[in-house]
PDB file of C-alpha atoms (C1' of nucleotides) in Angstrom:
ATOM      1  CA  MET A   1      49.891 -22.732  35.861  1.00  0.00           C
ATOM      2  CA  PRO A   2      52.143 -21.663  38.636  1.00  0.00           C
ATOM      3  CA  GLU A   3      55.517 -23.389  38.689  1.00  0.00           C
ATOM      4  CA  LEU A   4      58.603 -22.321  40.616  1.00  0.00           C
ATOM      5  CA  PRO A   5      59.071 -18.856  38.981  1.00  0.00           C
ATOM      6  CA  GLU A   6      55.390 -17.980  39.259  1.00  0.00           C
ATOM      7  CA  VAL A   7      55.198 -19.140  42.883  1.00  0.00           C
ATOM      8  CA  GLU A   8      58.361 -17.165  43.683  1.00  0.00           C
ATOM      9  CA  THR A   9      56.715 -14.105  42.110  1.00  0.00           C
ATOM     10  CA  VAL A  10      53.616 -14.610  44.253  1.00  0.00           C
ATOM     11  CA  VAL A  11      55.758 -14.952  47.397  1.00  0.00           C
ATOM     12  CA  ARG A  12      57.594 -11.726  46.583  1.00  0.00           C
ATOM     13  CA  GLY A  13      54.258 -10.014  46.000  1.00  0.00           C
ATOM     14  CA  LEU A  14      52.792 -11.265  49.273  1.00  0.00           C
ATOM     15  CA  ARG A  15      55.691 -10.178  51.476  1.00  0.00           C
ATOM     16  CA  PRO A  16      55.068  -6.405  51.489  1.00  0.00           C
ATOM     17  CA  ILE A  17      51.329  -6.996  51.843  1.00  0.00           C
ATOM     18  CA  LEU A  18      51.415  -9.458  54.733  1.00  0.00           C
ATOM     19  CA  ILE A  19      54.632  -9.320  56.719  1.00  0.00           C
ATOM     20  CA  GLY A  20      54.129  -7.603  60.060  1.00  0.00           C
ATOM     21  CA  LYS A  21      50.361  -7.536  59.487  1.00  0.00           C
ATOM     22  CA  GLY A  22      47.659  -9.488  61.275  1.00  0.00           C
ATOM     23  CA  PHE A  23      44.744 -11.481  59.887  1.00  0.00           C
ATOM     24  CA  ARG A  24      41.723  -9.723  61.335  1.00  0.00           C
ATOM     25  CA  THR A  25      38.844 -11.770  59.901  1.00  0.00           C
ATOM     26  CA  ILE A  26      38.623 -14.297  57.097  1.00  0.00           C
ATOM     27  CA  SER A  27      35.426 -14.794  55.114  1.00  0.00           C
ATOM     28  CA  SER A  28      35.196 -18.215  53.562  1.00  0.00           C
ATOM     29  CA  PHE A  29      33.252 -19.319  50.511  1.00  0.00           C
ATOM     30  CA  ALA A  30      35.540 -22.306  50.162  1.00  0.00           C
ATOM     31  CA  PRO A  31      34.512 -25.960  50.319  1.00  0.00           C
ATOM     32  CA  SER A  32      35.993 -27.626  53.381  1.00  0.00           C
ATOM     33  CA  ALA A  33      38.452 -29.547  51.197  1.00  0.00           C
ATOM     34  CA  VAL A  34      40.169 -26.325  50.082  1.00  0.00           C
ATOM     35  CA  ALA A  35      41.028 -24.672  53.410  1.00  0.00           C
ATOM     36  CA  LEU A  36      42.028 -27.085  56.148  1.00  0.00           C
ATOM     37  CA  VAL A  37      43.616 -27.126  59.571  1.00  0.00           C
ATOM     38  CA  GLY A  38      46.085 -29.563  61.091  1.00  0.00           C
ATOM     39  CA  PRO A  39      45.263 -31.846  64.036  1.00  0.00           C
ATOM     40  CA  SER A  40      46.301 -29.293  66.657  1.00  0.00           C
ATOM     41  CA  PHE A  41      43.654 -26.869  65.402  1.00  0.00           C
ATOM     42  CA  ARG A  42      40.934 -29.493  65.354  1.00  0.00           C
ATOM     43  CA  LYS A  43      37.417 -28.322  66.103  1.00  0.00           C
ATOM     44  CA  LYS A  44      38.199 -24.954  64.560  1.00  0.00           C
ATOM     45  CA  LYS A  45      37.598 -24.026  60.970  1.00  0.00           C
ATOM     46  CA  PHE A  46      40.459 -22.528  58.961  1.00  0.00           C
ATOM     47  CA  SER A  47      39.032 -19.001  59.122  1.00  0.00           C
ATOM     48  CA  GLN A  48      38.420 -19.151  62.869  1.00  0.00           C
ATOM     49  CA  ALA A  49      41.809 -20.660  63.633  1.00  0.00           C
ATOM     50  CA  LEU A  50      43.765 -18.144  61.533  1.00  0.00           C
ATOM     51  CA  ALA A  51      41.980 -14.992  62.721  1.00  0.00           C
ATOM     52  CA  GLY A  52      44.142 -12.962  65.089  1.00  0.00           C
ATOM     53  CA  LYS A  53      47.490 -14.367  63.978  1.00  0.00           C
ATOM     54  CA  SER A  54      50.252 -12.131  62.621  1.00  0.00           C
ATOM     55  CA  VAL A  55      52.620 -12.879  59.749  1.00  0.00           C
ATOM     56  CA  GLY A  56      56.337 -13.213  60.411  1.00  0.00           C
ATOM     57  CA  THR A  57      57.946 -14.581  57.240  1.00  0.00           C
ATOM     58  CA  ILE A  58      56.921 -15.881  53.821  1.00  0.00           C
ATOM     59  CA  ALA A  59      58.953 -18.461  51.946  1.00  0.00           C
ATOM     60  CA  ARG A  60      58.746 -20.720  48.910  1.00  0.00           C
ATOM     61  CA  ARG A  61      59.584 -24.431  48.889  1.00  0.00           C
ATOM     62  CA  GLY A  62      59.188 -25.981  45.420  1.00  0.00           C
ATOM     63  CA  LYS A  63      55.754 -24.836  44.297  1.00  0.00           C
ATOM     64  CA  ASN A  64      54.599 -24.440  47.894  1.00  0.00           C
ATOM     65  CA  ILE A  65      54.094 -21.162  49.743  1.00  0.00           C
ATOM     66  CA  LEU A  66      54.836 -21.075  53.467  1.00  0.00           C
ATOM     67  CA  ILE A  67      53.416 -18.185  55.462  1.00  0.00           C
ATOM     68  CA  THR A  68      54.853 -18.445  58.962  1.00  0.00           C
ATOM     69  CA  CYS A  69      52.979 -16.657  61.716  1.00  0.00           C
ATOM     70  CA  THR A  70      54.629 -15.088  64.734  1.00  0.00           C
ATOM     71  CA  ASP A  71      53.217 -17.846  66.980  1.00  0.00           C
ATOM     72  CA  GLY A  72      55.013 -20.506  64.889  1.00  0.00           C
ATOM     73  CA  SER A  73      51.962 -21.772  63.033  1.00  0.00           C
ATOM     74  CA  ILE A  74      52.227 -21.967  59.267  1.00  0.00           C
ATOM     75  CA  VAL A  75      49.799 -21.421  56.420  1.00  0.00           C
ATOM     76  CA  TRP A  76      50.905 -23.908  53.781  1.00  0.00           C
ATOM     77  CA  VAL A  77      49.530 -23.043  50.357  1.00  0.00           C
ATOM     78  CA  HIS A  78      49.689 -25.006  47.109  1.00  0.00           C
ATOM     79  CA  LEU A  79      48.102 -23.155  44.190  1.00  0.00           C
ATOM     80  CA  LYS A  80      47.931 -26.267  41.975  1.00  0.00           C
ATOM     81  CA  MET A  81      46.706 -25.153  38.530  1.00  0.00           C
ATOM     82  CA  THR A  82      44.555 -22.111  39.049  1.00  0.00           C
ATOM     83  CA  GLY A  83      44.929 -20.826  42.605  1.00  0.00           C
ATOM     84  CA  GLN A  84      45.641 -17.087  42.844  1.00  0.00           C
ATOM     85  CA  PHE A  85      46.128 -14.476  45.504  1.00  0.00           C
ATOM     86  CA  ARG A  86      45.034 -10.955  44.674  1.00  0.00           C
ATOM     87  CA  TYR A  87      45.375  -7.799  46.724  1.00  0.00           C
ATOM     88  CA  VAL A  88      42.341  -5.688  45.849  1.00  0.00           C
ATOM     89  CA  ARG A  89      40.137  -2.869  47.032  1.00  0.00           C
ATOM     90  CA  GLN A  90      37.632  -4.017  49.620  1.00  0.00           C
ATOM     91  CA  ASP A  91      34.748  -2.714  47.505  1.00  0.00           C
ATOM     92  CA  GLU A  92      35.694  -4.742  44.436  1.00  0.00           C
ATOM     93  CA  VAL A  93      32.795  -7.018  43.477  1.00  0.00           C
ATOM     94  CA  ARG A  94      33.369 -10.559  44.642  1.00  0.00           C
ATOM     95  CA  ASP A  95      34.058 -13.024  41.842  1.00  0.00           C
ATOM     96  CA  LYS A  96      32.237 -16.315  42.327  1.00  0.00           C
ATOM     97  CA  HIS A  97      35.608 -18.070  42.521  1.00  0.00           C
ATOM     98  CA  ASP A  98      36.941 -15.790  45.266  1.00  0.00           C
ATOM     99  CA  LEU A  99      37.003 -18.494  47.918  1.00  0.00           C
ATOM    100  CA  LEU A 100      38.652 -16.708  50.840  1.00  0.00           C
ATOM    101  CA  ILE A 101      38.780 -13.025  51.743  1.00  0.00           C
ATOM    102  CA  PHE A 102      41.411 -11.974  54.271  1.00  0.00           C
ATOM    103  CA  GLU A 103      40.820  -8.697  56.112  1.00  0.00           C
ATOM    104  CA  LEU A 104      44.161  -7.472  57.428  1.00  0.00           C
ATOM    105  CA  SER A 105      45.152  -5.351  60.395  1.00  0.00           C
ATOM    106  CA  ASP A 106      45.709  -2.377  58.070  1.00  0.00           C
ATOM    107  CA  SER A 107      42.679  -2.953  55.828  1.00  0.00           C
ATOM    108  CA  ASP A 108      40.688  -0.121  57.414  1.00  0.00           C
ATOM    109  CA  ALA A 109      43.544   2.266  56.669  1.00  0.00           C
ATOM    110  CA  THR A 110      44.327   1.029  53.167  1.00  0.00           C
ATOM    111  CA  GLY A 111      40.863   0.025  51.965  1.00  0.00           C
ATOM    112  CA  MET A 112      42.529  -3.105  50.569  1.00  0.00           C
ATOM    113  CA  HIS A 113      42.317  -6.799  51.394  1.00  0.00           C
ATOM    114  CA  LEU A 114      43.684 -10.104  50.148  1.00  0.00           C
ATOM    115  CA  ARG A 115      41.623 -12.696  48.300  1.00  0.00           C
ATOM    116  CA  TYR A 116      42.267 -16.276  47.339  1.00  0.00           C
ATOM    117  CA  ASN A 117      40.613 -17.200  44.043  1.00  0.00           C
ATOM    118  CA  ASP A 118      40.606 -20.652  42.471  1.00  0.00           C
ATOM    119  CA  TYR A 119      38.131 -21.464  39.742  1.00  0.00           C
ATOM    120  CA  ARG A 120      39.051 -25.134  39.638  1.00  0.00           C
ATOM    121  CA  ARG A 121      39.388 -25.475  43.400  1.00  0.00           C
ATOM    122  CA  PHE A 122      42.395 -27.785  43.191  1.00  0.00           C
ATOM    123  CA  GLY A 123      44.535 -25.492  45.343  1.00  0.00           C
ATOM    124  CA  ARG A 124      44.885 -26.111  49.077  1.00  0.00           C
ATOM    125  CA  LEU A 125      45.509 -23.925  52.125  1.00  0.00           C
ATOM    126  CA  ARG A 126      46.355 -25.635  55.398  1.00  0.00           C
ATOM    127  CA  LEU A 127      47.002 -24.126  58.791  1.00  0.00           C
ATOM    128  CA  LEU A 128      49.524 -26.341  60.573  1.00  0.00           C
ATOM    129  CA  THR A 129      52.154 -26.281  63.256  1.00  0.00           C
ATOM    130  CA  THR A 130      55.793 -26.406  62.134  1.00  0.00           C
ATOM    131  CA  ASP A 131      55.938 -29.982  63.359  1.00  0.00           C
ATOM    132  CA  GLU A 132      52.853 -31.046  61.449  1.00  0.00           C
ATOM    133  CA  LEU A 133      54.244 -29.523  58.257  1.00  0.00           C
ATOM    134  CA  GLN A 134      57.660 -31.179  58.578  1.00  0.00           C
ATOM    135  CA  HIS A 135      56.013 -34.546  59.140  1.00  0.00           C
ATOM    136  CA  HIS A 136      53.422 -34.231  56.415  1.00  0.00           C
ATOM    137  CA  PRO A 137      54.305 -36.996  53.948  1.00  0.00           C
ATOM    138  CA  SER A 138      53.934 -34.969  50.764  1.00  0.00           C
ATOM    139  CA  PHE A 139      55.904 -32.024  52.127  1.00  0.00           C
ATOM    140  CA  ALA A 140      58.627 -34.118  53.766  1.00  0.00           C
ATOM    141  CA  ARG A 141      59.330 -35.995  50.520  1.00  0.00           C
ATOM    142  CA  LEU A 142      60.014 -32.890  48.442  1.00  0.00           C
ATOM    143  CA  GLY A 143      63.324 -33.068  46.615  1.00  0.00           C
ATOM    144  CA  PRO A 144      66.004 -30.357  46.666  1.00  0.00           C
ATOM    145  CA  GLU A 145      65.498 -26.864  45.293  1.00  0.00           C
ATOM    146  CA  PRO A 146      67.090 -26.562  41.827  1.00  0.00           C
ATOM    147  CA  PHE A 147      69.241 -23.625  42.980  1.00  0.00           C
ATOM    148  CA  ASP A 148      70.478 -25.488  46.073  1.00  0.00           C
ATOM    149  CA  LEU A 149      71.951 -28.261  43.950  1.00  0.00           C
ATOM    150  CA  THR A 150      75.286 -28.145  42.198  1.00  0.00           C
ATOM    151  CA  ALA A 151      75.424 -29.592  38.685  1.00  0.00           C
ATOM    152  CA  GLU A 152      77.505 -32.458  40.118  1.00  0.00           C
ATOM    153  CA  GLN A 153      74.875 -33.257  42.732  1.00  0.00           C
ATOM    154  CA  PHE A 154      72.176 -33.159  40.058  1.00  0.00           C
ATOM    155  CA  VAL A 155      74.153 -35.597  37.895  1.00  0.00           C
ATOM    156  CA  GLU A 156      74.677 -37.935  40.823  1.00  0.00           C
ATOM    157  CA  ARG A 157      70.958 -37.872  41.658  1.00  0.00           C
ATOM    158  CA  ALA A 158      69.953 -38.507  38.045  1.00  0.00           C
ATOM    159  CA  LYS A 159      72.415 -41.353  37.606  1.00  0.00           C
ATOM    160  CA  ARG A 160      70.843 -43.156  40.552  1.00  0.00           C
ATOM    161  CA  ARG A 161      67.617 -43.670  38.619  1.00  0.00           C
ATOM    162  CA  LYS A 162      66.442 -45.009  35.315  1.00  0.00           C
ATOM    163  CA  ARG A 163      63.746 -42.665  34.206  1.00  0.00           C
ATOM    164  CA  GLN A 164      62.678 -40.613  31.253  1.00  0.00           C
ATOM    165  CA  LEU A 165      64.229 -37.156  31.670  1.00  0.00           C
ATOM    166  CA  LYS A 166      60.866 -35.429  31.392  1.00  0.00           C
ATOM    167  CA  ALA A 167      59.322 -37.624  34.092  1.00  0.00           C
ATOM    168  CA  ALA A 168      62.313 -37.064  36.373  1.00  0.00           C
ATOM    169  CA  LEU A 169      62.116 -33.262  36.043  1.00  0.00           C
ATOM    170  CA  LEU A 170      58.391 -33.314  36.839  1.00  0.00           C
ATOM    171  CA  ASP A 171      58.895 -35.585  39.850  1.00  0.00           C
ATOM    172  CA  GLN A 172      58.781 -33.265  42.887  1.00  0.00           C
ATOM    173  CA  THR A 173      60.698 -35.798  44.975  1.00  0.00           C
ATOM    174  CA  PHE A 174      63.536 -35.729  42.433  1.00  0.00           C
ATOM    175  CA  ILE A 175      63.741 -31.946  42.196  1.00  0.00           C
ATOM    176  CA  ALA A 176      61.217 -29.467  43.591  1.00  0.00           C
ATOM    177  CA  GLY A 177      59.392 -26.768  41.677  1.00  0.00           C
ATOM    178  CA  VAL A 178      59.650 -27.803  38.028  1.00  0.00           C
ATOM    179  CA  GLY A 179      56.435 -28.205  36.020  1.00  0.00           C
ATOM    180  CA  ASN A 180      55.570 -28.859  32.408  1.00  0.00           C
ATOM    181  CA  ILE A 181      56.604 -25.494  30.996  1.00  0.00           C
ATOM    182  CA  TYR A 182      60.105 -25.271  32.457  1.00  0.00           C
ATOM    183  CA  ALA A 183      60.794 -28.995  32.009  1.00  0.00           C
ATOM    184  CA  ASP A 184      60.153 -28.660  28.263  1.00  0.00           C
ATOM    185  CA  GLU A 185      62.196 -25.455  28.040  1.00  0.00           C
ATOM    186  CA  ALA A 186      65.179 -26.908  29.900  1.00  0.00           C
ATOM    187  CA  LEU A 187      65.198 -30.065  27.744  1.00  0.00           C
ATOM    188  CA  PHE A 188      65.022 -27.932  24.589  1.00  0.00           C
ATOM    189  CA  ALA A 189      67.878 -25.716  25.756  1.00  0.00           C
ATOM    190  CA  ALA A 190      70.025 -28.745  26.608  1.00  0.00           C
ATOM    191  CA  ARG A 191      69.000 -30.504  23.360  1.00  0.00           C
ATOM    192  CA  LEU A 192      67.812 -33.577  25.169  1.00  0.00           C
ATOM    193  CA  HIS A 193      64.882 -35.753  24.092  1.00  0.00           C
ATOM    194  CA  PRO A 194      62.192 -35.882  26.815  1.00  0.00           C
ATOM    195  CA  ARG A 195      62.074 -39.699  26.616  1.00  0.00           C
ATOM    196  CA  LYS A 196      65.831 -40.137  26.974  1.00  0.00           C
ATOM    197  CA  LEU A 197      66.639 -42.086  30.122  1.00  0.00           C
ATOM    198  CA  THR A 198      68.539 -40.518  32.992  1.00  0.00           C
ATOM    199  CA  ASN A 199      70.981 -43.425  33.213  1.00  0.00           C
ATOM    200  CA  ASN A 200      71.701 -43.298  29.476  1.00  0.00           C
ATOM    201  CA  THR A 201      72.549 -39.602  29.504  1.00  0.00           C
ATOM    202  CA  SER A 202      76.182 -38.619  29.950  1.00  0.00           C
ATOM    203  CA  ALA A 203      77.313 -36.731  33.035  1.00  0.00           C
ATOM    204  CA  THR A 204      78.283 -33.828  30.777  1.00  0.00           C
ATOM    205  CA  ARG A 205      74.832 -33.594  29.259  1.00  0.00           C
ATOM    206  CA  LEU A 206      73.080 -34.008  32.622  1.00  0.00           C
ATOM    207  CA  ALA A 207      75.213 -31.208  34.035  1.00  0.00           C
ATOM    208  CA  ALA A 208      74.253 -29.078  31.026  1.00  0.00           C
ATOM    209  CA  LEU A 209      70.590 -29.872  31.714  1.00  0.00           C
ATOM    210  CA  HIS A 210      70.921 -28.638  35.291  1.00  0.00           C
ATOM    211  CA  THR A 211      72.675 -25.489  34.113  1.00  0.00           C
ATOM    212  CA  ALA A 212      69.951 -24.852  31.523  1.00  0.00           C
ATOM    213  CA  LEU A 213      67.242 -25.487  34.090  1.00  0.00           C
ATOM    214  CA  THR A 214      68.598 -23.072  36.686  1.00  0.00           C
ATOM    215  CA  GLU A 215      69.351 -20.409  34.071  1.00  0.00           C
ATOM    216  CA  ILE A 216      65.830 -20.639  32.672  1.00  0.00           C
ATOM    217  CA  LEU A 217      64.209 -20.619  36.117  1.00  0.00           C
ATOM    218  CA  GLY A 218      66.304 -17.628  37.156  1.00  0.00           C
ATOM    219  CA  PHE A 219      65.515 -15.738  33.952  1.00  0.00           C
ATOM    220  CA  ALA A 220      61.815 -16.554  34.358  1.00  0.00           C
ATOM    221  CA  ILE A 221      61.827 -15.244  37.935  1.00  0.00           C
ATOM    222  CA  GLU A 222      63.375 -11.992  36.667  1.00  0.00           C
ATOM    223  CA  HIS A 223      60.469 -11.764  34.226  1.00  0.00           C
ATOM    224  CA  MET A 224      57.936 -12.548  36.948  1.00  0.00           C
ATOM    225  CA  GLY A 225      57.038 -15.906  35.432  1.00  0.00           C
ATOM    226  CA  SER A 226      54.911 -16.842  32.450  1.00  0.00           C
ATOM    227  CA  SER A 227      51.352 -15.621  32.084  1.00  0.00           C
ATOM    228  CA  ILE A 228      49.675 -18.537  30.412  1.00  0.00           C
ATOM    229  CA  ASP A 229      46.027 -19.353  30.873  1.00  0.00           C
ATOM    230  CA  SER A 230      44.988 -17.270  33.849  1.00  0.00           C
ATOM    231  CA  TYR A 231      48.151 -16.762  35.869  1.00  0.00           C
ATOM    232  CA  ALA A 232      48.717 -13.305  37.333  1.00  0.00           C
ATOM    233  CA  GLY A 233      50.691 -11.939  40.268  1.00  0.00           C
ATOM    234  CA  VAL A 234      49.260 -10.699  43.538  1.00  0.00           C
ATOM    235  CA  ASN A 235      48.761  -7.184  42.192  1.00  0.00           C
ATOM    236  CA  GLY A 236      47.222  -8.425  38.953  1.00  0.00           C
ATOM    237  CA  GLU A 237      50.397  -8.003  36.948  1.00  0.00           C
ATOM    238  CA  GLY A 238      51.267 -10.679  34.399  1.00  0.00           C
ATOM    239  CA  GLY A 239      54.679 -12.177  33.820  1.00  0.00           C
ATOM    240  CA  SER A 240      56.440 -11.923  30.481  1.00  0.00           C
ATOM    241  CA  PHE A 241      58.492 -15.109  30.218  1.00  0.00           C
ATOM    242  CA  GLN A 242      55.883 -16.666  27.898  1.00  0.00           C
ATOM    243  CA  THR A 243      57.347 -14.525  25.100  1.00  0.00           C
ATOM    244  CA  TYR A 244      60.660 -16.373  25.475  1.00  0.00           C
ATOM    245  CA  LEU A 245      59.249 -19.901  25.235  1.00  0.00           C
ATOM    246  CA  LYS A 246      61.058 -22.018  22.651  1.00  0.00           C
ATOM    247  CA  ALA A 247      59.227 -25.318  23.008  1.00  0.00           C
ATOM    248  CA  TYR A 248      56.241 -25.191  25.340  1.00  0.00           C
ATOM    249  CA  GLY A 249      53.043 -24.331  23.479  1.00  0.00           C
ATOM    250  CA  ARG A 250      54.889 -24.172  20.117  1.00  0.00           C
ATOM    251  CA  GLU A 251      53.421 -27.314  18.578  1.00  0.00           C
ATOM    252  CA  ASP A 252      53.469 -27.105  14.743  1.00  0.00           C
ATOM    253  CA  LEU A 253      55.629 -23.970  14.847  1.00  0.00           C
ATOM    254  CA  PRO A 254      59.217 -23.984  13.523  1.00  0.00           C
ATOM    255  CA  CYS A 255      62.098 -24.655  15.905  1.00  0.00           C
ATOM    256  CA  GLU A 256      64.015 -21.391  16.328  1.00  0.00           C
ATOM    257  CA  ARG A 257      67.311 -23.256  15.923  1.00  0.00           C
ATOM    258  CA  CYS A 258      66.666 -25.470  12.890  1.00  0.00           C
ATOM    259  CA  ARG A 259      63.163 -24.637  11.577  1.00  0.00           C
ATOM    260  CA  THR A 260      61.989 -28.226  12.069  1.00  0.00           C
ATOM    261  CA  THR A 261      58.381 -28.370  13.248  1.00  0.00           C
ATOM    262  CA  ILE A 262      58.048 -28.617  17.036  1.00  0.00           C
ATOM    263  CA  ARG A 263      56.243 -31.781  18.058  1.00  0.00           C
ATOM    264  CA  ARG A 264      53.834 -32.317  20.919  1.00  0.00           C
ATOM    265  CA  GLU A 265      53.608 -35.798  22.320  1.00  0.00           C
ATOM    266  CA  LEU A 266      52.030 -37.285  25.407  1.00  0.00           C
ATOM    267  CA  ILE A 267      54.533 -38.607  27.922  1.00  0.00           C
ATOM    268  CA  GLY A 268      52.900 -40.019  31.027  1.00  0.00           C
ATOM    269  CA  GLN A 269      49.613 -38.196  30.336  1.00  0.00           C
ATOM    270  CA  ARG A 270      51.435 -34.893  30.007  1.00  0.00           C
ATOM    271  CA  SER A 271      52.118 -33.049  26.795  1.00  0.00           C
ATOM    272  CA  ALA A 272      55.810 -32.796  25.973  1.00  0.00           C
ATOM    273  CA  HIS A 273      56.937 -30.225  23.378  1.00  0.00           C
ATOM    274  CA  TYR A 274      60.256 -30.778  21.651  1.00  0.00           C
ATOM    275  CA  CYS A 275      62.193 -30.434  18.425  1.00  0.00           C
ATOM    276  CA  PRO A 276      62.592 -33.888  16.860  1.00  0.00           C
ATOM    277  CA  ARG A 277      65.792 -32.770  15.108  1.00  0.00           C
ATOM    278  CA  CYS A 278      67.614 -30.912  17.890  1.00  0.00           C
ATOM    279  CA  GLN A 279      66.518 -33.306  20.619  1.00  0.00           C
ATOM    280  CA  ARG A 280      67.395 -36.817  19.458  1.00  0.00           C
ATOM    281  CA  LEU A 281      66.686 -39.920  21.444  1.00  0.00           C
TER     282      LEU A 281
ATOM    283  C1'  DT B   1      28.421 -35.360  27.524  1.00  0.00           C
ATOM    284  C1'  DG B   2      33.080 -35.807  27.724  1.00  0.00           C
ATOM    285  C1'  DA B   3      37.629 -33.835  26.588  1.00  0.00           C
ATOM    286  C1'  DT B   4      40.869 -30.711  28.630  1.00  0.00           C
ATOM    287  C1'  DG B   5      44.737 -29.281  31.768  1.00  0.00           C
ATOM    288  C1'  DT B   6      48.417 -30.230  35.920  1.00  0.00           C
ATOM    289  C1'  DG B   7      50.323 -31.908  40.349  1.00  0.00           C
ATOM    290  C1'  DT B   8      49.822 -35.586  43.509  1.00  0.00           C
ATOM    291  C1'  DT B   9      48.631 -40.078  44.898  1.00  0.00           C
ATOM    292  C1'  DC B  10      47.296 -44.711  44.019  1.00  0.00           C
ATOM    293  C1'  DT B  11      47.839 -49.206  41.717  1.00  0.00           C
ATOM    294  C1'  DG B  12      50.119 -52.660  39.738  1.00  0.00           C
ATOM    295  C1'  DC B  13      54.147 -54.271  37.191  1.00  0.00           C
ATOM    296  C1'  DT B  14      59.053 -55.636  36.852  1.00  0.00           C
TER     297       DT B  14
ATOM    298  C1'  DA C   1      61.561 -54.616  48.273  1.00  0.00           C
ATOM    299  C1'  DA C   2      62.313 -50.932  45.481  1.00  0.00           C
ATOM    300  C1'  DG C   3      61.460 -48.169  41.849  1.00  0.00           C
ATOM    301  C1'  DC C   4      59.063 -47.215  38.060  1.00  0.00           C
ATOM    302  C1'  DA C   5      54.978 -46.264  34.445  1.00  0.00           C
ATOM    303  C1'  DG C   6      50.596 -45.312  33.947  1.00  0.00           C
ATOM    304  C1'  DA C   7      45.963 -44.502  35.743  1.00  0.00           C
ATOM    305  C1'  DA C   8      42.996 -42.010  38.757  1.00  0.00           C
ATOM    306  C1'  DC C   9      41.690 -38.022  41.058  1.00  0.00           C
ATOM    307  C1'  DA C  10      40.736 -33.173  42.414  1.00  0.00           C
ATOM    308  C1'  DC C  11      37.379 -29.439  39.448  1.00  0.00           C
ATOM    309  C1'  DA C  12      35.132 -26.047  36.226  1.00  0.00           C
ATOM    310  C1'  DT C  13      34.573 -24.894  31.555  1.00  0.00           C
ATOM    311  C1'  DC C  14      32.716 -25.149  27.003  1.00  0.00           C
TER     312       DC C  14
END
DNA sequence: TGATGTGTTCTGCT
DNA sequence: AAGCAGAACACATC
């Protein structure tokens, strides 16, 4: 389940593979809903439109990956739950969920190519112009990056709404990049109940939540994310942050602070893991 | 068959 | 009208 640290790890893995390289040909086994093009590329399929372009820069915005080509067009990728990029030998047998295969300008020399695999097919790749991306409603509404916000700015933002803390952290328009794992971990670290309301939480505690969140995200990036379910980096390497989880996935296990049993509860159709003793409402 | 998992979008309520 | 909660949806797996 790629969240901010996992997506950052993927971006860092893609850079040495793609930057300065060209897309020679792209083989697609993807349904048309998975790989799309913006209006200015109409009439062309994703594979056709991307072939021949070269990669300039690769960036992350929230959980989104932005691969900017030297002609200004952008491949906007959202991995959703199970999307993965893998850099593999060209002769590796194709998995049935390998949906796109990118032959690169140096593939003949290296014998390697890039694949996009997504067994649930929720992920999306779109080839757009810069303008189309900036005006796309779901991209334009993204909230600030956690690291770009001071604790004071986070407090001010939170105080403006009346929302359960867990829901606010998961809301990509409130803050970009946080998913279920890191929301639960940040709330545990700050000893805040997931159902506590933003407007009923003191500025001090909200500031502490922001500090916990950025510390945890930073630490998780250093550990190349959490390998839970099927997540792996571009070169097949797993992250190791899952060994540091204190709340997420620890239902029925003792809290490491007070030994109380960690509870799992549905909040807005999402499981929330928390310690009922350390995190009081 | 239907429950599961997660981010985004839709619907309807206050 | 704005802002929110909750449902629906995108899928494959078992």
